[in-house]
Structure formats: C-alpha cells, structure tokens
Short mmCIF file of C-alpha atoms in Angstrom, two decimals:
data_model
loop_
_atom_site.label_atom_id
_atom_site.label_comp_id
_atom_site.label_asym_id
_atom_site.label_seq_id
_atom_site.Cartn_x
_atom_site.Cartn_y
_atom_site.Cartn_z
CA MET A 27 -0.15 -0.41 -0.09
CA THR A 28 1.38 3.28 -1.57
CA LEU A 29 1.97 6.10 1.35
CA GLY A 30 -1.03 8.27 -0.44
CA LYS A 31 -3.16 5.95 -0.16
CA HIS A 32 -3.27 5.35 3.84
CA ILE A 33 -2.88 8.58 4.30
CA ASP A 34 -6.16 8.39 2.35
CA ILE A 35 -7.56 5.80 4.56
CA ARG A 36 -6.69 8.60 7.95
CA LYS A 37 -8.14 10.83 6.57
CA ILE A 38 -11.37 9.28 5.78
CA GLU A 39 -11.91 7.93 9.23
CA LEU A 40 -11.46 10.53 10.79
CA PHE A 41 -13.36 12.33 9.59
CA GLU A 42 -15.68 9.20 10.19
CA PHE A 43 -14.50 9.83 13.29
CA MET A 44 -15.70 13.68 14.09
CA LYS A 45 -18.85 12.87 12.69
CA LYS A 46 -19.24 10.17 15.50
CA LEU A 47 -18.22 12.82 18.17
CA ASN A 48 -20.12 16.26 17.01
CA PHE A 49 -22.93 14.16 16.47
CA ILE A 50 -22.27 13.29 20.45
CA ILE A 51 -21.90 16.27 21.34
CA PHE A 52 -24.62 17.38 19.83
CA CYS A 53 -26.30 14.99 21.16
CA THR A 54 -24.98 16.05 25.36
CA CYS A 55 -25.82 19.38 24.54
CA CYS A 56 -29.21 18.71 23.66
CA ILE A 57 -29.57 16.63 27.47
CA CYS A 58 -28.19 19.02 29.46
CA PHE A 59 -30.53 22.24 27.27
CA SER A 60 -33.32 19.80 28.34
CA GLY A 61 -32.31 18.94 32.09
CA CYS A 62 -31.72 21.21 34.69
CA VAL A 63 -35.41 22.38 36.08
CA PRO A 64 -34.80 26.51 36.23
CA ASN A 65 -35.10 27.70 40.02
CA LYS A 66 -37.61 30.05 38.04
CA LYS A 67 -39.52 27.83 37.45
CA ILE A 68 -40.30 26.50 41.39
CA VAL A 69 -40.19 29.63 43.13
CA TYR A 70 -43.03 30.72 44.19
CA MET A 71 -44.97 34.24 44.16
CA GLN A 72 -42.05 36.10 42.11
CA ASN A 73 -42.20 39.63 40.85
CA LEU A 74 -42.52 38.65 37.32
CA ASP A 75 -44.41 42.28 37.15
CA GLN A 76 -41.07 43.84 35.13
CA ASN A 77 -42.32 47.19 35.16
CA ALA A 78 -42.93 47.18 38.78
CA SER A 79 -40.56 49.89 40.60
CA VAL A 80 -39.70 48.29 43.63
CA SER A 81 -40.05 45.43 45.94
CA ARG A 82 -43.02 44.71 47.09
CA SER A 83 -41.98 43.00 49.52
CA GLY A 84 -43.88 43.90 53.64
CA GLU A 85 -46.43 45.86 50.70
CA LEU A 86 -49.74 44.93 52.11
CA ILE A 87 -51.64 43.58 49.77
CA PRO A 88 -55.55 42.96 50.90
CA TYR A 89 -57.71 40.06 50.52
CA GLN A 90 -60.36 38.61 48.34
CA ILE A 91 -63.19 36.09 49.25
CA ASP A 92 -65.66 35.93 48.16
CA GLU A 93 -68.02 34.82 51.23
CA TYR A 94 -68.44 30.53 50.19
CA ARG A 95 -71.95 28.89 50.00
CA LEU A 96 -72.61 25.90 51.01
CA GLN A 97 -73.33 23.49 48.14
CA LEU A 98 -74.09 19.84 47.56
CA ASN A 99 -72.39 17.22 49.93
CA ASP A 100 -70.99 20.11 52.20
CA VAL A 101 -70.34 18.29 55.42
CA ILE A 102 -71.61 21.03 58.17
CA ASP A 103 -71.02 21.23 62.09
CA VAL A 104 -74.59 21.44 63.62
CA THR A 105 -74.21 22.85 67.28
CA VAL A 106 -77.68 22.97 69.15
CA LYS A 107 -77.63 23.78 73.45
CA THR A 108 -80.81 24.50 75.60
CA THR A 109 -81.44 25.72 79.00
CA SER A 110 -83.64 22.52 78.94
CA ALA A 111 -81.70 18.96 79.58
CA GLU A 112 -84.87 17.43 78.17
CA LEU A 113 -84.77 19.13 74.38
CA ASN A 114 -80.85 19.02 75.30
CA GLU A 115 -81.01 14.64 74.69
CA ILE A 116 -84.29 15.38 72.00
CA LEU A 117 -82.49 17.61 70.13
CA LYS A 118 -79.24 14.47 69.98
CA VAL A 119 -76.59 17.21 70.46
CA ASN A 120 -74.03 17.44 68.20
CA ASP A 121 -70.78 17.84 70.20
CA SER A 122 -67.58 17.14 67.49
CA GLU A 123 -64.68 18.11 69.54
CA SER A 124 -64.58 15.89 71.58
CA HIS A 125 -65.04 12.51 69.46
CA ILE A 126 -61.69 14.72 67.94
CA ARG A 127 -60.02 14.35 71.16
CA ASN A 128 -60.76 10.65 71.38
CA MET A 129 -59.47 9.55 68.21
CA GLY A 130 -56.34 12.16 68.72
CA GLY A 131 -56.40 14.71 67.24
CA LEU A 132 -54.87 13.69 63.81
CA ASN A 133 -56.15 12.99 61.03
CA SER A 134 -60.57 13.55 62.43
CA GLY A 135 -62.47 15.44 59.54
CA ASP A 136 -64.02 12.54 59.27
CA ALA A 137 -65.32 13.35 62.68
CA PHE A 138 -67.12 15.69 60.88
CA PHE A 139 -68.21 13.67 58.70
CA LEU A 140 -69.84 11.44 60.89
CA ASN A 141 -71.63 13.69 63.52
CA GLY A 142 -72.67 16.34 61.05
CA TYR A 143 -74.40 17.03 59.01
CA SER A 144 -74.63 16.84 54.92
CA ILE A 145 -76.47 18.97 51.68
CA ASP A 146 -78.37 16.27 49.47
CA ASN A 147 -79.37 16.61 46.30
CA ASP A 148 -82.00 18.30 47.05
CA GLY A 149 -80.05 21.44 49.07
CA LEU A 150 -81.76 19.90 52.43
CA VAL A 151 -79.94 18.66 55.85
CA ASN A 152 -82.60 16.81 58.10
CA LEU A 153 -82.03 17.71 61.99
CA PRO A 154 -83.43 16.49 65.17
CA LEU A 155 -86.73 17.46 65.69
CA ILE A 156 -86.21 19.90 63.48
CA GLY A 157 -86.71 18.09 60.41
CA GLU A 158 -85.52 19.14 56.98
CA ILE A 159 -84.42 22.19 56.53
CA LYS A 160 -83.35 24.09 52.92
CA LEU A 161 -79.60 25.43 53.33
CA LEU A 162 -78.30 25.12 49.99
CA GLY A 163 -76.69 28.50 48.51
CA MET A 164 -76.57 29.88 52.32
CA ASN A 165 -73.37 31.14 54.21
CA VAL A 166 -72.80 30.03 57.00
CA LYS A 167 -74.13 32.68 59.19
CA GLU A 168 -77.39 32.53 56.42
CA ALA A 169 -77.99 28.83 57.64
CA LYS A 170 -77.42 30.35 61.47
CA LEU A 171 -80.68 32.60 61.48
CA ALA A 172 -82.18 29.78 59.45
CA ILE A 173 -81.74 26.56 61.89
CA GLU A 174 -82.59 28.81 64.75
CA GLU A 175 -85.77 30.29 62.63
CA HIS A 176 -86.95 26.76 62.87
CA LEU A 177 -85.92 26.51 66.45
CA LYS A 178 -88.00 29.12 67.80
CA GLU A 179 -92.13 27.14 66.83
CA TYR A 180 -89.97 25.02 69.79
CA VAL A 181 -87.51 26.40 72.73
CA ARG A 182 -87.90 30.44 73.70
CA GLU A 183 -85.36 33.22 72.07
CA ASP A 184 -83.83 33.59 74.98
CA ASN A 185 -82.74 29.59 75.55
CA PHE A 186 -81.50 28.52 72.78
CA TYR A 187 -77.87 28.24 71.39
CA VAL A 188 -77.07 27.61 67.79
CA ARG A 189 -73.71 27.75 66.78
CA VAL A 190 -73.10 25.75 62.32
CA ARG A 191 -69.58 24.96 61.17
CA LEU A 192 -68.04 23.41 58.07
CA GLY A 193 -66.65 20.63 58.37
CA GLY A 194 -63.35 21.51 57.30
CA ILE A 195 -61.91 21.98 54.38
CA ARG A 196 -61.55 19.43 51.86
CA TYR A 197 -60.05 19.29 48.79
CA SER A 198 -57.94 16.72 46.93
CA ALA A 199 -54.35 17.01 45.58
CA LEU A 200 -53.51 14.94 42.12
CA GLY A 201 -50.58 14.98 39.67
CA GLU A 202 -47.32 16.22 40.29
CA PHE A 203 -47.65 16.31 44.45
CA ASN A 204 -44.72 14.00 46.47
CA ARG A 205 -48.21 12.61 48.35
CA PRO A 206 -51.51 12.73 46.22
CA GLY A 207 -54.77 12.26 47.44
CA LYS A 208 -57.57 13.58 49.36
CA PHE A 209 -57.59 16.24 52.17
CA THR A 210 -59.70 17.37 54.89
CA ILE A 211 -57.71 20.72 57.67
CA LEU A 212 -60.00 21.52 60.27
CA GLN A 213 -59.83 25.58 59.59
CA ASN A 214 -62.41 27.62 58.72
CA GLN A 215 -59.74 28.84 55.83
CA VAL A 216 -56.94 26.90 53.61
CA THR A 217 -55.13 29.24 51.65
CA ILE A 218 -53.67 26.95 48.46
CA PHE A 219 -49.92 26.75 50.07
CA GLU A 220 -50.88 25.53 53.40
CA ALA A 221 -53.05 22.71 50.77
CA ILE A 222 -50.04 21.89 48.61
CA ALA A 223 -47.69 21.42 51.77
CA ASN A 224 -50.47 19.04 53.50
CA ALA A 225 -49.74 16.84 50.55
CA GLY A 226 -45.81 17.65 50.76
CA ASP A 227 -45.58 20.65 47.94
CA MET A 228 -45.27 19.57 44.94
CA THR A 229 -43.02 17.85 43.04
CA THR A 230 -39.18 19.73 41.31
CA VAL A 231 -41.55 18.95 37.39
CA ALA A 232 -44.37 20.45 38.05
CA LYS A 233 -46.22 23.04 35.91
CA ARG A 234 -47.16 25.53 38.27
CA GLU A 235 -47.52 28.08 36.21
CA THR A 236 -50.88 26.49 35.44
CA ILE A 237 -52.09 25.16 37.35
CA ARG A 238 -55.68 23.68 37.79
CA LEU A 239 -58.34 24.39 39.71
CA VAL A 240 -61.80 22.66 39.60
CA ARG A 241 -63.99 24.59 41.39
CA GLN A 242 -68.10 23.36 42.73
CA TYR A 243 -70.42 26.58 42.52
CA PRO A 244 -74.08 26.51 43.24
CA ASP A 245 -74.45 25.72 39.88
CA GLY A 246 -72.17 23.78 38.58
CA THR A 247 -68.91 22.71 38.06
CA ARG A 248 -65.94 25.51 36.79
CA THR A 249 -62.05 24.58 35.88
CA HIS A 250 -59.44 27.62 36.60
CA THR A 251 -55.74 27.74 35.69
CA ILE A 252 -54.37 29.77 37.92
CA ASN A 253 -49.82 31.02 38.10
CA LEU A 254 -48.49 29.40 41.63
CA LEU A 255 -45.01 31.52 40.07
CA ASN A 256 -46.67 34.97 40.57
CA ASP A 257 -46.81 36.66 44.08
CA LYS A 258 -50.19 38.43 42.34
CA ILE A 259 -51.80 34.83 43.58
CA ILE A 260 -52.07 37.01 47.14
CA GLU A 261 -54.61 38.73 44.60
CA SER A 262 -56.68 36.49 43.57
CA ASP A 263 -60.29 34.64 44.25
CA PHE A 264 -57.88 32.07 44.64
CA PHE A 265 -55.56 32.58 47.12
CA PHE A 266 -57.89 30.99 49.31
CA ILE A 267 -59.28 26.64 47.89
CA ARG A 268 -63.00 26.21 48.44
CA PRO A 269 -64.82 23.15 50.22
CA ASN A 270 -64.20 19.93 47.37
CA ASP A 271 -61.62 22.34 45.17
CA MET A 272 -60.38 20.02 43.30
CA ILE A 273 -56.42 21.58 42.21
CA TYR A 274 -54.22 18.67 39.42
CA ALA A 275 -50.09 19.78 38.71
CA GLU A 276 -49.44 18.81 35.27
CA PRO A 277 -45.93 17.29 34.71
CA MET A 278 -43.30 18.72 32.86
CA LYS A 279 -41.62 18.33 29.81
CA VAL A 280 -38.82 17.17 30.77
CA LYS A 281 -40.16 14.39 33.06
CA GLN A 282 -40.93 13.50 30.00
CA LEU A 283 -37.87 13.16 28.23
CA GLY A 284 -36.72 11.45 31.68
CA THR A 285 -33.68 13.67 32.05
CA GLY A 286 -31.74 15.10 35.07
CA MET A 287 -33.83 17.12 37.47
CA THR A 288 -30.68 19.33 38.18
CA LEU A 289 -27.57 19.50 37.66
CA ALA A 290 -25.66 16.79 39.41
CA GLN A 291 -28.01 14.03 38.19
CA THR A 292 -28.05 15.91 34.37
CA LEU A 293 -24.41 15.87 34.61
CA GLN A 294 -24.14 11.94 35.56
CA LEU A 295 -26.92 11.25 33.25
CA THR A 296 -24.28 12.77 30.31
CA LEU A 297 -21.34 10.95 31.06
CA SER A 298 -22.58 7.71 31.42
CA VAL A 299 -24.47 8.60 27.47
CA VAL A 300 -20.26 10.08 26.45
CA THR A 301 -19.01 6.76 28.17
CA VAL A 302 -21.58 5.07 26.06
CA ALA A 303 -20.73 6.58 22.64
CA PHE A 304 -16.84 6.53 22.88
CA LEU A 305 -17.22 2.62 23.78
CA PHE A 306 -19.11 1.96 20.84
CA ILE A 307 -16.86 4.48 18.63
CA ASN A 308 -14.19 2.06 19.83
CA ALA A 309 -16.09 -1.33 18.80
CA THR A 310 -17.10 -0.27 15.53
CA ASN A 311 -13.10 0.61 14.71
#
C-alpha cells in the first residue's frame, strides 16, 4: 500500500470519527439544555411584573375573599344548646370536638362527617326535631339564622344557642404532588399554599405556572388555570381554596424526556451517555 493511499484512509477514518464525535456533542448539549429545571420554574410567588420599580416586600395586599355558599354534599357541624336537658336529649346535641379529641386530633376530619349533617341532592339538611331545612346556597351565618327561626317553634329565643360550622376544608391534590390524595384541614380558611404543603409540596417537575383548579359552584363546576409563580396570586380569588376544590399539577416535558431534574443528575446522565458513545466508537473502529 502506497503512502498516499494510507494517508487517504486515515483521513476518511478521522472524518468518520469527527462525525460521530459531533453527534455525541450534539446529543450531550440537548441533554444539558433539556434537563435541569431552573429556579424560576419552581420558586413560588415571584415578582413577575417587569414594570415594577420597587420590590413588593412588606406591602400590605388586601384579600379577595368571596363569602362561601353551601354546596351539595357539604358537611356542616351544627351544635344546639338549650337550657332544657330534656330538649337537649331530644335534639341529640352533637359534640364533634370531643370526638376529635377521642381520635387523637389527627386525621380526624371524618369526625365531622360522622357527626355532622350533609346537604342532600335537594339542598336540604335533616336535623333532629326541627326536620328538613333548605340551606343550599346560604353562607354559614344565614344557615345559622335559618336554623334559629325553625327552633323558635320549640324553644324561647333567649333559651338556646346555635353554632354552625363547616366540617373542615376538604380538597383533592392530584398529579405532581409528593403525596397526592384527598385531604381535610380542620380550619375555616385554607390558603392554596397551605393545601400544597399539606400534600407534601409539589415535585420539582410540576408546572407551577399552569395549575388547574376545579371548583364547585351552586350552578355547576368550573375549571380555572392559576399561576403560582406570580405573587399576584395573593390578590386573586384562588388564594384561599374552598371545600371540594380539586388541585391538579401537570408535569413538565423534562419528565417525559427522562432527563435529570438537577445539575448533578444531568451531569451524571451526560457522563453515562458520553462513556457509552465512546465505547461504541471504539468497538466499531
């Protein structure tokens, strides 16, 4: 074999090697750019107003809270106390708080369900002695007044006490949560961030800027898309969740690609790909 032919063969081999190396570099760059979820995609309540001249830190932001109206299948806790022990026995006065204490106070939302009163498909609540009362669409204060009006038929106005409360805030967390499921928080108000924290926070790959919230209304169900990355969420109607809300977090494309979520994971994956590629090149040469 002449020297010229030998040089030509080496050039061809070098050219083929460079083609494979360029392909590896291209794939590696794709992995690096597609992996690693940036902080701006996972940090809650950022100041996304580019025109803002100063930070909103310390600024008092008023809440936008619509008074909650009772829905179908809501559970309310009704406590009736009178001066008559006999009437109290007839009314079977509930004491959900004692049931919660007996259950240890944890995961005890079902105590309200077992001892509370559900609003049926006709919007009615069936109370002992008083009978059926339509409470659908009322707020808690209006429900209390409605029960008191019916109770006046049996007891003098100054001889009884009525308390009406929601049986906690029930909601569902689905999708990219560390602990998805159905939850009950025994509070009168729950922020969306409290609800997320109660579900173990969202995973790294959750699309926090397009969270779906399914909410029940007296006339039906509506789906809303909210952005948890924007600090203006505090000013919206969705900062506080409502009973029976469903929160769904869909995954980013990085999960579908299967690349690393952090820099360390991405570098580890890239190193593995490069190693396999060089072994393949050596095997084919």
